[in-house]
Short mmCIF file of C-alpha atoms in Angstrom, two decimals:
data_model
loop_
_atom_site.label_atom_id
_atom_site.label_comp_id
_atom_site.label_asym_id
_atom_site.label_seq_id
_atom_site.Cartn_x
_atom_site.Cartn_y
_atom_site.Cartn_z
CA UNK A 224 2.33 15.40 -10.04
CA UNK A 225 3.56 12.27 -11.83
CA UNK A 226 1.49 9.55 -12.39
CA UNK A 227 1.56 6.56 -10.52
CA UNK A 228 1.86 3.14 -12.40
CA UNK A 229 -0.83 0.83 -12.88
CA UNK A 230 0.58 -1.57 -10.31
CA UNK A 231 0.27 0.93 -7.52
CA UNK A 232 -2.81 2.67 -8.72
CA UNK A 233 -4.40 -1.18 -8.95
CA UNK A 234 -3.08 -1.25 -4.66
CA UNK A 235 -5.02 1.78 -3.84
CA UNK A 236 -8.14 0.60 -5.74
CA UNK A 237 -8.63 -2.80 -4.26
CA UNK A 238 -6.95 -2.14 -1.15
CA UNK A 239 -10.11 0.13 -0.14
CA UNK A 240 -12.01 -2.86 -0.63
CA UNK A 241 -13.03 -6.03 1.48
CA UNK A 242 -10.35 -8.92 1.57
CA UNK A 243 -10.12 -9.99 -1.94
CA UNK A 244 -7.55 -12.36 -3.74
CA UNK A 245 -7.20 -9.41 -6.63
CA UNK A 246 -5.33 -7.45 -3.25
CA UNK A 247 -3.42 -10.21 -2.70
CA UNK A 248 -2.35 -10.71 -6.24
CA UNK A 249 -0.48 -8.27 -6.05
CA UNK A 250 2.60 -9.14 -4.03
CA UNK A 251 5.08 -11.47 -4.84
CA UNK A 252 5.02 -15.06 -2.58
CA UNK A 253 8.08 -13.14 -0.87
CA UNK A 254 7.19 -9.74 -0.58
CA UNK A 255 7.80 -7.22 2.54
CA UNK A 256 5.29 -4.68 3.80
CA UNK A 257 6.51 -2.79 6.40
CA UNK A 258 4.08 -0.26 8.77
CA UNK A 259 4.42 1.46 11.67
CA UNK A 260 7.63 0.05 12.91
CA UNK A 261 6.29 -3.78 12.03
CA UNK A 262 7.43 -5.76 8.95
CA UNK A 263 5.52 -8.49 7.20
CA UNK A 264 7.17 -10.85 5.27
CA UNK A 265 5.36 -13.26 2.85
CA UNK A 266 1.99 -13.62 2.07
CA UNK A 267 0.77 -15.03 4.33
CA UNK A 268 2.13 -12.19 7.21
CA UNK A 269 0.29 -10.10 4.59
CA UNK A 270 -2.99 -11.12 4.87
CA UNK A 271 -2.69 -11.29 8.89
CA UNK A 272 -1.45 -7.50 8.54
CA UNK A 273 -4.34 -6.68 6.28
CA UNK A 274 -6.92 -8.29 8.73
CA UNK A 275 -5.64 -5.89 11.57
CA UNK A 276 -6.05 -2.57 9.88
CA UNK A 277 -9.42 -1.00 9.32
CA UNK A 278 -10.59 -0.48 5.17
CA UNK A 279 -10.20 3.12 4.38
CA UNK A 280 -10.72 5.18 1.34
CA UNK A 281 -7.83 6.57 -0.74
CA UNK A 282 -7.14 9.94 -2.20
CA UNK A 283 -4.11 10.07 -3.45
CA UNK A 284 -2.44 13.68 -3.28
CA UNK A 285 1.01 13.24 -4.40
CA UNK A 286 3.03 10.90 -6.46
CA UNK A 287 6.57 11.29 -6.48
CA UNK A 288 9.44 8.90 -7.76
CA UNK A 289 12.68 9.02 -5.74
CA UNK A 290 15.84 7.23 -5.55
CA UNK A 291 13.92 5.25 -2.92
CA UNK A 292 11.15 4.22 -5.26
CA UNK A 293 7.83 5.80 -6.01
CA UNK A 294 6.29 7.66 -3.28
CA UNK A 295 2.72 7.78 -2.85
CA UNK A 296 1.29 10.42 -0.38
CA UNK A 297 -2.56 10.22 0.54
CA UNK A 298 -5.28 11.14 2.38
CA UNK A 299 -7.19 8.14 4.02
CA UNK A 300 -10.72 8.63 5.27
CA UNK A 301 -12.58 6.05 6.92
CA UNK A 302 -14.20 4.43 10.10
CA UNK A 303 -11.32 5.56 12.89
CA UNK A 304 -10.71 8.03 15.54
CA UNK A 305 -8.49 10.87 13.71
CA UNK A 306 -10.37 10.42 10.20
CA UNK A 307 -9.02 11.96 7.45
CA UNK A 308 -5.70 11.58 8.23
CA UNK A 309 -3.91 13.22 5.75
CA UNK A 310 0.17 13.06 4.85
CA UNK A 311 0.47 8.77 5.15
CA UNK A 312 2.73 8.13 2.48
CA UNK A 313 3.51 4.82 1.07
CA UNK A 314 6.71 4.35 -0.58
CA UNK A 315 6.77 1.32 -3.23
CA UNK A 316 10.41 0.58 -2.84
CA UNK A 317 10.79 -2.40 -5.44
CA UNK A 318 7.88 -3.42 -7.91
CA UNK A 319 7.04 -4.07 -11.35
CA UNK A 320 4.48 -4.34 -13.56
CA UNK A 321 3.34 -7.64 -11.98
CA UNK A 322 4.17 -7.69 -8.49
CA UNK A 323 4.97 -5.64 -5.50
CA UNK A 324 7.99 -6.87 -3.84
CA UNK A 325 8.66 -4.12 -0.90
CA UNK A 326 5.86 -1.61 0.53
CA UNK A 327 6.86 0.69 3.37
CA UNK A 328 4.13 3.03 4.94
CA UNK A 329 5.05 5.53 7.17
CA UNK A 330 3.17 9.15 8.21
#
């Protein structure tokens, strides 16, 4: 398994976590997060997203980079019918070491 890069290992540690600027930090102002068929575009469509979906905990089972970006596949345990749901992958399509510019989750 390759490792993932500090940018995406930082999303899976604070993203288990209560709404916290850290989180946010780590977008760019213009970034895109797309799940389940819906895209979010800015920030501020980021936050809204992240209000709607219920904190989970992260195991991360797989990290793969591919010519679509770095593909993160994980189990996600938490307060939800169907918990652990294992197989949700989250493919970091453009990023650097600062910022997260395009997320797209997907089972």
């Amino acid at each position: 398994m390759t490792e993932a890069p500090e940018i995406i290992r930082r999303y899976f540690e604070l993203a288990g976590r209560p709404d916290t600027d850290a989180y946010f930090a780590l977008f760019a102002d213009d970034a895109v997060v797309q799940d389940e068929g819906r895209t979010y575009r800015g920030i501020a469509a980021i936050r809204d997203w992240r209000g709607e979906v219920p904190l989970v905990r992260y195991e991360i089972t797989d990290v793969e980079d591919a010519a679509e970006g770095t593909v993160v596949t994980t189990t996600i345990s938490g307060d939800f019918p169907g918990s652990p749901f294992a197989g949700l992958r989250y493919r970091f399509e453009e990023y650097d070491a600062d910022r997260i510019r395009r997320l797209r989750i997907a089972p």
